[in-house]
Amino acid sequence: MKRISQREIANLLGVNVSTVSRALRGLEGVSTELRQKILHLAKEQGYRPNPFAVSLRYDTTRTIGIIVPDVSFNHFAHIVKRIEAEARKEGYMCIITDTDDKYENEKYCLELLVNMHVEGIIMCLSQETTDYAHIQRLRKIHMPVVLFDRDADIDISSVVINDADSARKITNYLVDRGAQRIAFLGGPNKLKQTSDRKHGYLEALHERNIPVRKNLVKCNYFSYNSGLTDTLELLDLPEPPDAIIATHGLLVTSAMKAVESRGLRIPEDVSIIGYMSDWVSDVASPRVSFVKQNQKEIGLKAFKLLFDQMNGDTCVQHVIVKARFEVRDSTR
Amino acid sequence: MKRISQREIANLLGVNVSTVSRALRGLEGVSTELRQKILHLAKEQGYRPNPFAVSLRYDTTRTIGIIVPDVSFNHFAHIVKRIEAEARKEGYMCIITDTDDKYENEKYCLELLVNMHVEGIIMCLSQETTDYAHIQRLRKIHMPVVLFDRDADIDISSVVINDADSARKITNYLVDRGAQRIAFLGGPNKLKQTSDRKHGYLEALHERNIPVRKNLVKCNYFSYNSGLTDTLELLDLPEPPDAIIATHGLLVTSAMKAVESRGLRIPEDVSIIGYMSDWVSDVASPRVSFVKQNQKEIGLKAFKLLFDQMNGDTCVQHVIVKARFEVRDSTR
DNA sequence: TTGAAAGCGCTACCAG
DNA sequence: CTGGTAGCGCTTTCAA
């Protein structure tokens, strides 16, 4: 039950392949009568163009690659969903790869996608990534790329939220509500997203004349265990925090667990503000006051940027999708 | 900065393409000296085989397709993650498509994947799907397929959980704990997963001599709004349920919201047991007693089944990944 | 309007 | 050990 080819159609009808090709694509230069016959037979036999022959011919694959640290993480899953929807509208299929937030995997995935001849790549850096040679190499081979969520100071288009700004706002909010010792839970210091958010947090403290306590800042790793350890350490301080900013969903949930495990109440004893997705915030208890990121918009913009690049736009753009603070029940 | 081809290497070295091909693939019949030269140049010039030429030649793509109702849904996202990991180990890339749980999209995605010449497809039916012609057609073209999570009475390999059995167990559990009016929230009746689970639920009621109340069974649609409406209707009954079984994550969360909105307490007034992922159960409040499905195992088994099929195994297999009930705080 | 042939990059087969 | 050549399915150019 092999798929029928143009040649076979041609043979069956006793005509030439090139005629079949023209007829099938609706080009001029085929008599209406012959065209009808060809189209009819093609339909009957379920003719489908072989995409590899086409790709080989045009060096085009109608395929893009997506690299995420963790597809099963709600935030990324929503972004991926939107990218896929947009891509499909434009006739592109998405190849998805998951790095488990590891640098080595990221390099490997990138290589696989390049070898596959995807026409563009949308990716979120792993939290471990501090060297960008693998990404810069893409420019040399003219591979369109867009970073999202986590970018770096390299000359590559990106879509991120207002990291510093949002952190400044929530810090101010906590200060307004009387917090004196605000802790900050972030990812690796080298990650621009973390340093940006930390920067916003520190800025707000300065503006409000709140002394910075270095031991309230924990920037280690985005993981549940790391969040648990860090928060427990914070709570064991002689002067424990009365508020916590957690910059990743896993840090939010682990921080909450840690606080509860010490018999403390949220928000009475400790306020918590998280960077997390709506839906998770909503289902948690108490509902978490959070920085609402518009994943659909991030996905949409990322694809748009990529699409423009694939169509020849060479200018590097940095898009900021504004996130806004939403008050729920985890803050006083 | 176009990618270099075998022919170019051959020309540069003044040898024949076929020699280059052999050298590059480590085949016999090339002098060590010449092979060194070729490999060296290839590396220097960053030679990568063109996968389309290879695909065209062998009609093989090292690519599989995944179709899910909703990638952003935690349960599916975890399964996808595992499938992708397994596939990559075997050198396959995954093309992901999302149907938004719509039948029409499902047909379309399937067609796209077939046209792309993926070597196999792993899919979860949309809740709307009641006609399986599009899937059975795949057998005719010898496309390996595996269904997961939701299957149907068709002759296609599948991986599901012990649907009826698990439903029977949790119903029994609720009865043991004194529930008298257990409601059942499911998806469309035509969905085998729903009818299986409902069957288990009814069976348990019969065994325990609990009269079946038809108005406690709501099998409409997997969605937050549907769950909300259905639960509110249940609560408005003259004899409202004292326990609810919700067979989908969205139905669980919406049911809980509905119960809360009526000022009722979980589990004091209404017990709830859900089919949902660990992580969501854990973050909810109260933590939801749930049927724990092993998504990693489902993903793993689904890929294994597909992989076997792709390697010529023609027998249809139905794998059951046992789910087990985990008691948390939403049941008395 | 139709046909013939070349070529995309690669592999396989047969000669030398 | 190496070269030549045909062919995978399709498009394109040129010729009839």
Coordinates of C-alpha atoms in Angstrom, one line a residue, chain A residues 1-3 48-53 55-56 59 61 63 69-72 74 77-78 80-81 84 88 93-100 105 108-109 111-117 137 140-142 224 250 253 257 279-280 282-285 287, chain B residues 1-3 48-53 55-56 59 61 63 69-72 74 77-78 80-81 84 88 93-100 105 108-109 111-117 137 140-142 224 250 253 257 279-280 282-285 287:
Chain A
M1 CA 0.0 0.0 0.0
K2 CA 2.8 2.3 -0.8
R3 CA 2.1 5.9 -1.6
R48 CA 0.5 12.9 -1.5
P49 CA 3.6 14.8 -2.4
N50 CA 6.7 13.4 -0.9
P51 CA 7.9 16.1 1.4
F52 CA 11.5 15.0 1.3
A53 CA 11.7 15.3 -2.4
S55 CA 12.6 19.6 0.8
L56 CA 15.6 18.3 -1.1
D59 CA 15.9 23.1 0.9
T61 CA 11.2 21.8 5.5
T63 CA 9.4 22.7 10.3
P69 CA 13.9 23.2 29.9
D70 CA 10.8 21.2 30.8
V71 CA 7.7 20.6 28.8
S72 CA 5.8 19.3 31.8
N74 CA 2.9 24.4 33.3
A77 CA 3.6 23.9 28.3
H78 CA 1.3 26.8 27.7
V80 CA 4.6 25.6 23.6
K81 CA 0.9 25.1 23.0
E84 CA 2.4 25.1 18.0
R88 CA 0.4 25.3 12.3
M93 CA 5.1 21.7 12.2
C94 CA 6.9 21.8 15.5
I95 CA 9.6 19.5 16.7
I96 CA 9.8 19.6 20.4
T97 CA 12.9 18.9 22.6
D98 CA 13.3 19.0 26.3
T99 CA 16.6 19.8 28.0
D100 CA 15.7 19.0 31.6
N105 CA 21.2 18.6 26.7
Y108 CA 22.7 18.4 21.9
C109 CA 19.1 19.3 21.1
E111 CA 22.5 20.2 17.1
L112 CA 19.8 17.6 16.4
L113 CA 17.5 20.4 15.2
V114 CA 20.1 21.9 13.0
N115 CA 20.8 18.6 11.5
M116 CA 17.1 18.1 10.8
H117 CA 17.2 21.3 8.8
R137 CA 27.0 29.7 15.9
K140 CA 26.7 31.9 11.1
I141 CA 24.6 29.3 9.4
H142 CA 21.8 31.8 9.1
Y224 CA 11.8 22.0 44.4
L250 CA 8.9 25.3 41.9
T253 CA 5.5 25.7 46.0
K257 CA 5.7 23.8 51.9
W279 CA -3.8 28.3 37.1
V280 CA -1.3 27.0 39.6
D282 CA -5.4 29.6 41.8
V283 CA -5.4 26.0 42.8
A284 CA -2.9 26.5 45.6
S285 CA -3.8 27.2 49.1
R287 CA -4.1 31.3 46.4
Chain B
M1 CA 27.6 29.9 4.7
K2 CA 25.7 27.1 3.0
R3 CA 26.3 23.6 4.3
R48 CA 26.4 17.4 8.0
P49 CA 24.5 14.8 6.0
N50 CA 21.3 16.3 4.4
P51 CA 18.5 14.3 6.1
F52 CA 16.2 14.8 3.2
A53 CA 18.4 13.2 0.7
S55 CA 15.0 10.2 3.8
L56 CA 14.3 10.3 0.1
D59 CA 12.0 6.6 3.0
T61 CA 12.7 10.0 8.7
T63 CA 10.6 11.2 13.3
P69 CA -5.8 17.0 23.2
D70 CA -4.0 19.7 25.2
V71 CA -0.2 19.9 25.7
S72 CA -0.7 22.5 28.4
N74 CA -0.3 18.7 33.2
A77 CA 2.6 17.3 29.3
H78 CA 4.2 14.7 31.5
V80 CA 4.8 13.9 26.2
K81 CA 8.0 14.7 28.1
E84 CA 10.2 12.7 23.8
R88 CA 15.5 10.8 21.6
M93 CA 12.6 13.4 17.0
C94 CA 9.0 14.2 18.0
I95 CA 6.6 16.3 16.1
I96 CA 4.0 17.6 18.5
T97 CA 0.4 18.6 17.6
D98 CA -2.4 19.7 19.8
T99 CA -6.0 19.1 19.0
D100 CA -7.7 21.3 21.6
N105 CA -8.4 19.1 14.5
Y108 CA -6.3 17.4 10.4
C109 CA -3.2 16.8 12.6
E111 CA -3.2 14.0 8.0
L112 CA -0.3 16.5 8.5
L113 CA 1.7 13.9 10.3
V114 CA 1.1 11.3 7.6
N115 CA 2.1 13.7 4.9
M116 CA 5.2 14.5 6.8
H117 CA 6.1 10.8 6.7
R137 CA -7.0 4.2 7.6
K140 CA -3.9 0.4 5.5
I141 CA -0.9 2.5 4.9
H142 CA 1.1 0.5 7.5
Y224 CA -13.9 23.6 33.6
L250 CA -10.6 20.1 35.1
T253 CA -10.9 21.7 40.2
K257 CA -14.8 25.5 43.2
W279 CA 1.5 17.5 41.5
V280 CA -1.9 19.2 41.1
D282 CA -0.7 18.2 46.1
V283 CA -0.9 21.9 45.5
A284 CA -4.7 22.0 45.8
S285 CA -6.4 22.7 49.1
R287 CA -5.0 18.1 48.9

